[in-house]
Amino acid sequence: MARLAFHHGRQITLCEALETLIDGFPRPDEGLCMALGERLAPHLRRYHRVEETFFFPALERRLPASDALRASLRRLEGEHREDHDAASELSGELLSLSERRTREDFESIAYQARALFRNVRRHVAGEADFILPLAGQVLNRDDMAFIERAYERLEREAAGPIHPFVP
Ligand SMILES: [Fe+2]
């Protein structure tokens, strides 16, 4: 599942961009700040959506009726929702940062950003440890081709790069 690993890599790149942004406080890169404010949540949501719409259902169709594995997939979906909500909230803060530049504002945004990229990194690592080996065991060639086409569509729909440093 090279494609999933590739999209995991994109999510890590988003985390790195966030880290770069807050490292620059109290003089952040304004372009990066606006780009992340506008695109962070939609990009994250797109990666999550393709997993939930195509990848997880394909896995579930091939799984034995094991509650433990299905519960793990539901837990991952819950993490998607939490991360998306946190990213949406952070996006609003980033977009209004130019009007609010107190030390408390920077500290609060840096705190939110660290919490988000810690969670996204942990989630991605969890999927890499759990989902990728599982997919290798249970998905057949047709499943893989179906998922591959879904990821290709996702990439065609992608609305351009988020920032020169973030593909
Ligand atoms: Fe995920």
Coordinates of N, CA and C and ligand atoms in Angstrom, one line a residue:
M1 N 0.8 -1.2 0.0 CA 0.0 0.0 0.0 C 0.9 1.3 0.0
A2 N 1.6 1.4 -1.1 CA 2.5 2.5 -1.2 C 1.8 3.9 -1.1
R3 N 0.6 3.8 -1.7 CA -0.2 5.1 -1.8 C -0.6 5.6 -0.4
L4 N -1.0 4.7 0.5 CA -1.4 5.1 1.8 C -0.2 5.7 2.5
A5 N 0.9 5.0 2.4 CA 2.2 5.5 3.0 C 2.5 6.8 2.5
F6 N 2.3 7.1 1.2 CA 2.6 8.4 0.6 C 1.7 9.5 1.2
H7 N 0.4 9.1 1.4 CA -0.5 10.1 2.0 C -0.2 10.3 3.5
H8 N 0.3 9.3 4.1 CA 0.8 9.5 5.5 C 1.9 10.5 5.5
G9 N 2.8 10.3 4.5 CA 4.0 11.2 4.4 C 3.5 12.7 4.2
R10 N 2.4 12.9 3.4 CA 1.9 14.2 3.2 C 1.4 14.8 4.5
Q11 N 0.8 14.0 5.4 CA 0.3 14.5 6.6 C 1.4 14.8 7.6
I12 N 2.5 14.1 7.5 CA 3.7 14.4 8.3 C 4.3 15.7 7.8
T13 N 4.2 15.9 6.5 CA 4.7 17.2 5.9 C 3.9 18.4 6.5
L14 N 2.6 18.2 6.6 CA 1.7 19.2 7.2 C 2.2 19.5 8.6
C15 N 2.5 18.5 9.3 CA 2.9 18.6 10.7 C 4.2 19.4 10.8
E16 N 5.1 19.1 9.9 CA 6.4 19.8 9.8 C 6.2 21.3 9.5
A17 N 5.3 21.6 8.6 CA 5.0 23.0 8.2 C 4.5 23.7 9.4
L18 N 3.6 23.1 10.2 CA 3.0 23.7 11.4 C 4.2 24.0 12.4
E19 N 5.0 23.0 12.5 CA 6.2 23.1 13.5 C 7.1 24.3 13.0
T20 N 7.3 24.4 11.7 CA 8.1 25.5 11.2 C 7.5 26.8 11.5
L21 N 6.1 26.8 11.4 CA 5.4 28.1 11.6 C 5.6 28.5 13.1
I22 N 5.3 27.6 14.0 CA 5.3 28.1 15.4 C 6.8 28.3 15.9
D23 N 7.7 27.6 15.3 CA 9.1 27.9 15.6 C 9.5 29.4 15.3
G24 N 8.8 29.9 14.3 CA 9.0 31.3 13.9 C 8.3 32.4 14.8
F25 N 7.5 31.9 15.7 CA 6.8 32.9 16.6 C 7.9 33.6 17.4
P26 N 7.7 34.9 17.7 CA 6.6 35.8 17.4 C 6.7 36.5 16.1
R27 N 7.5 36.0 15.2 CA 7.6 36.6 13.8 C 7.4 35.5 12.8
P28 N 6.1 35.0 12.7 CA 5.9 33.9 11.8 C 5.9 34.3 10.4
D29 N 6.2 33.3 9.5 CA 6.1 33.4 8.1 C 4.6 33.7 7.7
E30 N 4.3 34.9 7.3 CA 2.9 35.3 7.1 C 2.2 34.4 6.0
G31 N 3.0 34.1 4.9 CA 2.5 33.4 3.8 C 2.1 32.0 4.3
L32 N 3.0 31.4 5.1 CA 2.8 30.0 5.6 C 1.6 30.0 6.5
C33 N 1.5 31.0 7.3 CA 0.4 31.1 8.3 C -0.9 31.2 7.6
M34 N -1.0 32.0 6.6 CA -2.3 32.1 5.8 C -2.6 30.8 5.1
A35 N -1.5 30.2 4.5 CA -1.8 29.0 3.7 C -2.2 27.9 4.6
L36 N -1.6 27.7 5.8 CA -2.1 26.7 6.7 C -3.4 27.0 7.3
G37 N -3.7 28.3 7.5 CA -5.0 28.7 8.0 C -6.1 28.3 7.0
E38 N -5.8 28.5 5.7 CA -6.9 28.2 4.7 C -7.0 26.7 4.4
R39 N -5.9 26.0 4.4 CA -5.8 24.7 3.8 C -5.6 23.5 4.8
L40 N -5.2 23.8 6.0 CA -4.9 22.7 6.9 C -6.0 21.7 7.1
A41 N -7.2 22.2 7.5 CA -8.3 21.4 7.8 C -8.8 20.7 6.5
P42 N -9.0 21.4 5.4 CA -9.5 20.7 4.2 C -8.6 19.6 3.7
H43 N -7.3 19.8 3.8 CA -6.3 18.8 3.3 C -6.4 17.6 4.2
L44 N -6.4 17.8 5.5 CA -6.5 16.7 6.5 C -7.8 15.9 6.2
R45 N -8.8 16.6 6.0 CA -10.1 16.0 5.8 C -10.1 15.1 4.6
R46 N -9.5 15.6 3.5 CA -9.4 14.8 2.3 C -8.7 13.5 2.5
Y47 N -7.6 13.5 3.2 CA -6.8 12.3 3.4 C -7.7 11.3 4.3
H48 N -8.4 11.9 5.3 CA -9.2 11.1 6.1 C -10.4 10.4 5.4
R49 N -11.0 11.3 4.5 CA -12.2 10.8 3.8 C -11.9 9.6 2.9
V50 N -10.8 9.7 2.2 CA -10.5 8.5 1.3 C -10.2 7.3 2.1
E51 N -9.6 7.4 3.3 CA -9.4 6.2 4.1 C -10.8 5.7 4.6
E52 N -11.6 6.6 5.0 CA -12.9 6.1 5.6 C -13.9 5.6 4.5
T53 N -13.8 6.2 3.3 CA -14.7 5.9 2.2 C -14.3 4.6 1.4
F54 N -13.0 4.5 1.2 CA -12.6 3.4 0.4 C -11.7 2.3 1.1
F55 N -10.8 2.8 1.9 CA -9.8 1.9 2.4 C -10.4 1.1 3.6
F56 N -10.9 1.7 4.6 CA -11.5 1.0 5.7 C -12.6 0.0 5.3
P57 N -13.6 0.5 4.5 CA -14.6 -0.5 4.1 C -14.0 -1.7 3.3
A58 N -13.0 -1.5 2.5 CA -12.4 -2.6 1.8 C -11.8 -3.6 2.8
L59 N -11.2 -3.1 3.8 CA -10.6 -4.0 4.8 C -11.7 -4.7 5.5
E60 N -12.8 -4.0 5.9 CA -13.8 -4.7 6.6 C -14.5 -5.8 5.9
R61 N -14.6 -5.6 4.5 CA -15.2 -6.6 3.7 C -14.4 -7.9 3.8
R62 N -13.1 -7.8 4.0 CA -12.3 -9.0 4.0 C -12.0 -9.5 5.4
L63 N -12.4 -8.8 6.4 CA -12.0 -9.2 7.7 C -12.9 -10.3 8.2
P64 N -12.5 -11.2 9.0 CA -13.4 -12.1 9.7 C -14.2 -11.3 10.7
A65 N -15.2 -11.8 11.2 CA -16.1 -11.1 12.1 C -15.5 -10.9 13.5
S66 N -14.4 -10.2 13.5 CA -13.6 -10.0 14.7 C -13.9 -8.6 15.2
D67 N -14.6 -8.5 16.3 CA -14.9 -7.2 16.9 C -13.7 -6.3 17.2
A68 N -12.6 -6.9 17.6 CA -11.5 -6.2 18.0 C -10.9 -5.3 16.8
L69 N -10.9 -5.9 15.6 CA -10.3 -5.2 14.5 C -11.3 -4.1 14.0
R70 N -12.6 -4.5 14.0 CA -13.6 -3.5 13.6 C -13.6 -2.3 14.6
A71 N -13.5 -2.6 15.8 CA -13.4 -1.5 16.9 C -12.2 -0.7 16.7
S72 N -11.1 -1.3 16.2 CA -9.9 -0.4 16.0 C -10.1 0.5 14.8
L73 N -10.8 0.1 13.8 CA -11.1 1.0 12.7 C -12.0 2.1 13.1
R74 N -13.0 1.8 14.0 CA -13.9 2.9 14.5 C -13.1 3.9 15.3
R75 N -12.1 3.4 16.1 CA -11.3 4.3 16.9 C -10.5 5.2 16.0
L76 N -9.9 4.6 14.9 CA -9.2 5.5 14.0 C -10.1 6.6 13.4
E77 N -11.3 6.2 13.0 CA -12.2 7.2 12.5 C -12.5 8.3 13.5
G78 N -12.6 7.9 14.8 CA -12.8 8.9 15.9 C -11.7 9.8 15.9
E79 N -10.5 9.3 15.8 CA -9.3 10.1 15.8 C -9.3 11.1 14.6
H80 N -9.8 10.7 13.5 CA -9.9 11.6 12.3 C -10.8 12.7 12.7
R81 N -11.9 12.4 13.3 CA -12.9 13.5 13.6 C -12.2 14.5 14.6
E82 N -11.6 14.0 15.6 CA -11.0 14.8 16.6 C -9.9 15.7 16.0
D83 N -9.1 15.1 15.1 CA -8.0 15.9 14.5 C -8.6 16.9 13.6
H84 N -9.6 16.6 12.9 CA -10.2 17.5 11.9 C -10.9 18.7 12.7
D85 N -11.5 18.4 13.8 CA -12.1 19.5 14.6 C -11.0 20.4 15.2
A86 N -9.9 19.8 15.6 CA -8.8 20.6 16.2 C -8.2 21.4 15.1
A87 N -8.0 20.8 13.8 CA -7.4 21.6 12.7 C -8.3 22.7 12.3
S88 N -9.7 22.5 12.3 CA -10.6 23.6 12.0 C -10.5 24.8 12.9
E89 N -10.4 24.4 14.2 CA -10.3 25.5 15.2 C -8.9 26.2 15.1
L90 N -7.9 25.5 14.9 CA -6.6 26.1 14.7 C -6.5 27.0 13.4
S91 N -7.2 26.5 12.4 CA -7.2 27.3 11.1 C -7.8 28.7 11.4
G92 N -8.9 28.7 12.2 CA -9.5 30.0 12.5 C -8.5 30.9 13.2
E93 N -7.8 30.3 14.2 CA -6.8 31.1 14.9 C -5.7 31.6 14.0
L94 N -5.2 30.8 13.1 CA -4.1 31.2 12.2 C -4.6 32.4 11.3
L95 N -5.8 32.3 10.8 CA -6.3 33.3 9.9 C -6.5 34.6 10.6
S96 N -6.7 34.6 11.9 CA -6.9 35.9 12.6 C -5.7 36.3 13.3
L97 N -4.6 35.6 13.2 CA -3.4 35.9 14.0 C -2.8 37.3 13.7
S98 N -3.0 37.8 12.5 CA -2.4 39.1 12.2 C -3.1 40.2 13.0
E99 N -4.3 39.9 13.5 CA -5.0 41.0 14.3 C -4.7 40.8 15.8
R100 N -4.1 39.6 16.2 CA -4.0 39.4 17.6 C -2.6 38.9 17.8
R101 N -1.7 39.7 18.3 CA -0.3 39.3 18.4 C 0.3 39.4 19.7
T102 N -0.5 39.1 20.8 CA 0.1 39.2 22.1 C 0.8 37.9 22.4
R103 N 1.6 37.9 23.4 CA 2.4 36.8 23.8 C 1.4 35.6 24.1
E104 N 0.3 35.9 24.7 CA -0.7 34.9 25.1 C -1.2 34.2 23.8
D105 N -1.5 35.1 22.8 CA -2.0 34.6 21.5 C -1.0 33.5 20.9
F106 N 0.2 33.9 20.9 CA 1.2 33.0 20.3 C 1.3 31.8 21.1
E107 N 1.3 31.9 22.4 CA 1.5 30.7 23.3 C 0.3 29.8 23.1
S108 N -0.9 30.4 23.0 CA -2.1 29.5 22.9 C -2.1 28.8 21.5
I109 N -1.7 29.5 20.5 CA -1.7 28.9 19.1 C -0.6 27.8 19.1
A110 N 0.5 28.1 19.6 CA 1.6 27.1 19.6 C 1.2 25.9 20.4
Y111 N 0.5 26.0 21.5 CA 0.0 24.9 22.3 C -1.0 24.1 21.4
Q112 N -1.9 24.7 20.8 CA -2.9 24.0 19.9 C -2.2 23.3 18.8
A113 N -1.2 24.0 18.2 CA -0.5 23.3 17.0 C 0.3 22.1 17.5
R114 N 1.0 22.2 18.6 CA 1.7 21.1 19.1 C 0.8 19.9 19.4
A115 N -0.3 20.2 20.0 CA -1.2 19.1 20.4 C -1.7 18.4 19.1
L116 N -2.0 19.2 18.0 CA -2.5 18.7 16.8 C -1.4 17.8 16.1
F117 N -0.2 18.4 16.0 CA 0.8 17.6 15.2 C 1.3 16.4 16.0
R118 N 1.2 16.4 17.3 CA 1.5 15.2 18.1 C 0.5 14.1 17.8
N119 N -0.8 14.5 17.8 CA -1.9 13.6 17.6 C -1.8 13.0 16.1
V120 N -1.6 13.9 15.2 CA -1.6 13.4 13.8 C -0.4 12.4 13.6
R121 N 0.8 12.8 14.2 CA 1.9 11.9 14.0 C 1.6 10.5 14.7
R122 N 1.0 10.6 15.8 CA 0.7 9.3 16.5 C -0.3 8.5 15.7
H123 N -1.3 9.2 15.2 CA -2.3 8.5 14.4 C -1.7 7.8 13.2
V124 N -0.9 8.6 12.5 CA -0.2 8.1 11.3 C 0.7 6.9 11.6
A125 N 1.4 7.0 12.7 CA 2.3 5.9 13.1 C 1.4 4.7 13.5
G126 N 0.3 4.9 14.1 CA -0.6 3.8 14.5 C -1.1 3.1 13.2
E127 N -1.5 3.9 12.2 CA -2.1 3.3 11.0 C -1.0 2.5 10.3
A128 N 0.2 3.1 10.3 CA 1.3 2.4 9.6 C 1.6 1.0 10.3
D129 N 1.5 1.0 11.6 CA 1.8 -0.3 12.3 C 0.6 -1.3 12.2
F130 N -0.6 -0.8 12.1 CA -1.8 -1.6 12.2 C -2.4 -1.9 10.8
I131 N -2.7 -0.8 10.1 CA -3.4 -0.9 8.8 C -2.6 -1.5 7.7
L132 N -1.4 -1.0 7.6 CA -0.6 -1.5 6.4 C -0.3 -3.0 6.5
P133 N 0.1 -3.5 7.6 CA 0.3 -5.0 7.6 C -1.0 -5.8 7.4
L134 N -2.1 -5.2 8.0 CA -3.4 -5.9 7.9 C -3.8 -5.9 6.4
A135 N -3.6 -4.8 5.7 CA -4.0 -4.7 4.3 C -3.2 -5.7 3.5
G136 N -1.9 -5.8 3.8 CA -1.1 -6.8 3.1 C -1.6 -8.2 3.3
Q137 N -2.2 -8.5 4.4 CA -2.7 -9.9 4.7 C -4.1 -10.1 4.0
V138 N -5.0 -9.2 4.1 CA -6.4 -9.5 3.7 C -6.9 -9.0 2.4
L139 N -6.2 -7.9 1.8 CA -6.8 -7.4 0.6 C -6.2 -8.2 -0.6
N140 N -7.1 -8.3 -1.6 CA -6.7 -9.0 -2.8 C -6.3 -8.0 -3.9
R141 N -5.9 -8.5 -5.1 CA -5.4 -7.6 -6.1 C -6.5 -6.6 -6.6
D142 N -7.8 -7.0 -6.7 CA -8.9 -6.1 -7.1 C -9.1 -5.1 -6.1
D143 N -9.0 -5.4 -4.8 CA -9.2 -4.4 -3.7 C -8.1 -3.4 -3.8
M144 N -6.9 -3.8 -4.0 CA -5.8 -2.9 -4.1 C -6.0 -1.9 -5.3
A145 N -6.4 -2.5 -6.4 CA -6.6 -1.6 -7.6 C -7.7 -0.6 -7.4
F146 N -8.8 -1.0 -6.7 CA -9.9 -0.2 -6.4 C -9.5 1.0 -5.5
I147 N -8.7 0.7 -4.5 CA -8.2 1.7 -3.6 C -7.2 2.6 -4.3
E148 N -6.4 2.1 -5.1 CA -5.4 2.8 -5.9 C -6.2 3.9 -6.8
R149 N -7.3 3.5 -7.4 CA -8.0 4.4 -8.2 C -8.7 5.5 -7.4
A150 N -9.1 5.2 -6.2 CA -9.7 6.2 -5.3 C -8.7 7.2 -4.9
Y151 N -7.4 6.8 -4.6 CA -6.4 7.7 -4.3 C -6.0 8.6 -5.5
E152 N -6.0 8.0 -6.7 CA -5.7 8.8 -7.9 C -6.8 9.9 -8.1
R153 N -8.1 9.5 -7.8 CA -9.1 10.6 -7.9 C -8.9 11.7 -6.9
L154 N -8.5 11.3 -5.7 CA -8.2 12.2 -4.6 C -7.2 13.2 -5.1
E155 N -6.1 12.7 -5.7 CA -5.0 13.6 -6.1 C -5.4 14.5 -7.2
R156 N -6.3 14.0 -8.1 CA -6.8 14.9 -9.2 C -7.6 16.0 -8.7
E157 N -8.4 15.7 -7.6 CA -9.3 16.7 -7.0 C -8.5 17.7 -6.1
A158 N -7.3 17.3 -5.7 CA -6.5 18.2 -4.8 C -6.4 19.6 -5.4
A159 N -6.6 20.6 -4.6 CA -6.7 21.9 -5.1 C -5.3 22.6 -5.0
G160 N -4.3 21.9 -5.6 CA -3.0 22.6 -5.6 C -2.2 22.5 -4.3
P161 N -1.0 22.9 -4.4 CA -0.1 22.8 -3.2 C -0.6 23.8 -2.1
I162 N -0.4 23.4 -0.9 CA -0.8 24.2 0.2 C 0.2 25.4 0.4
H163 N 1.4 25.2 0.1 CA 2.5 26.2 0.2 C 3.7 25.6 -0.5
P164 N 4.6 26.5 -0.9 CA 5.8 25.9 -1.6 C 6.5 24.8 -0.8
F165 N 6.4 24.9 0.5 CA 7.1 23.9 1.3 C 6.2 22.7 1.6
V166 N 5.0 22.8 1.2 CA 4.0 21.7 1.6 C 3.3 21.3 0.3
P167 N 3.6 20.1 -0.3 CA 3.0 19.7 -1.5 C 1.5 19.4 -1.4
Ligands
FE1 FE -6.1 8.0 9.2

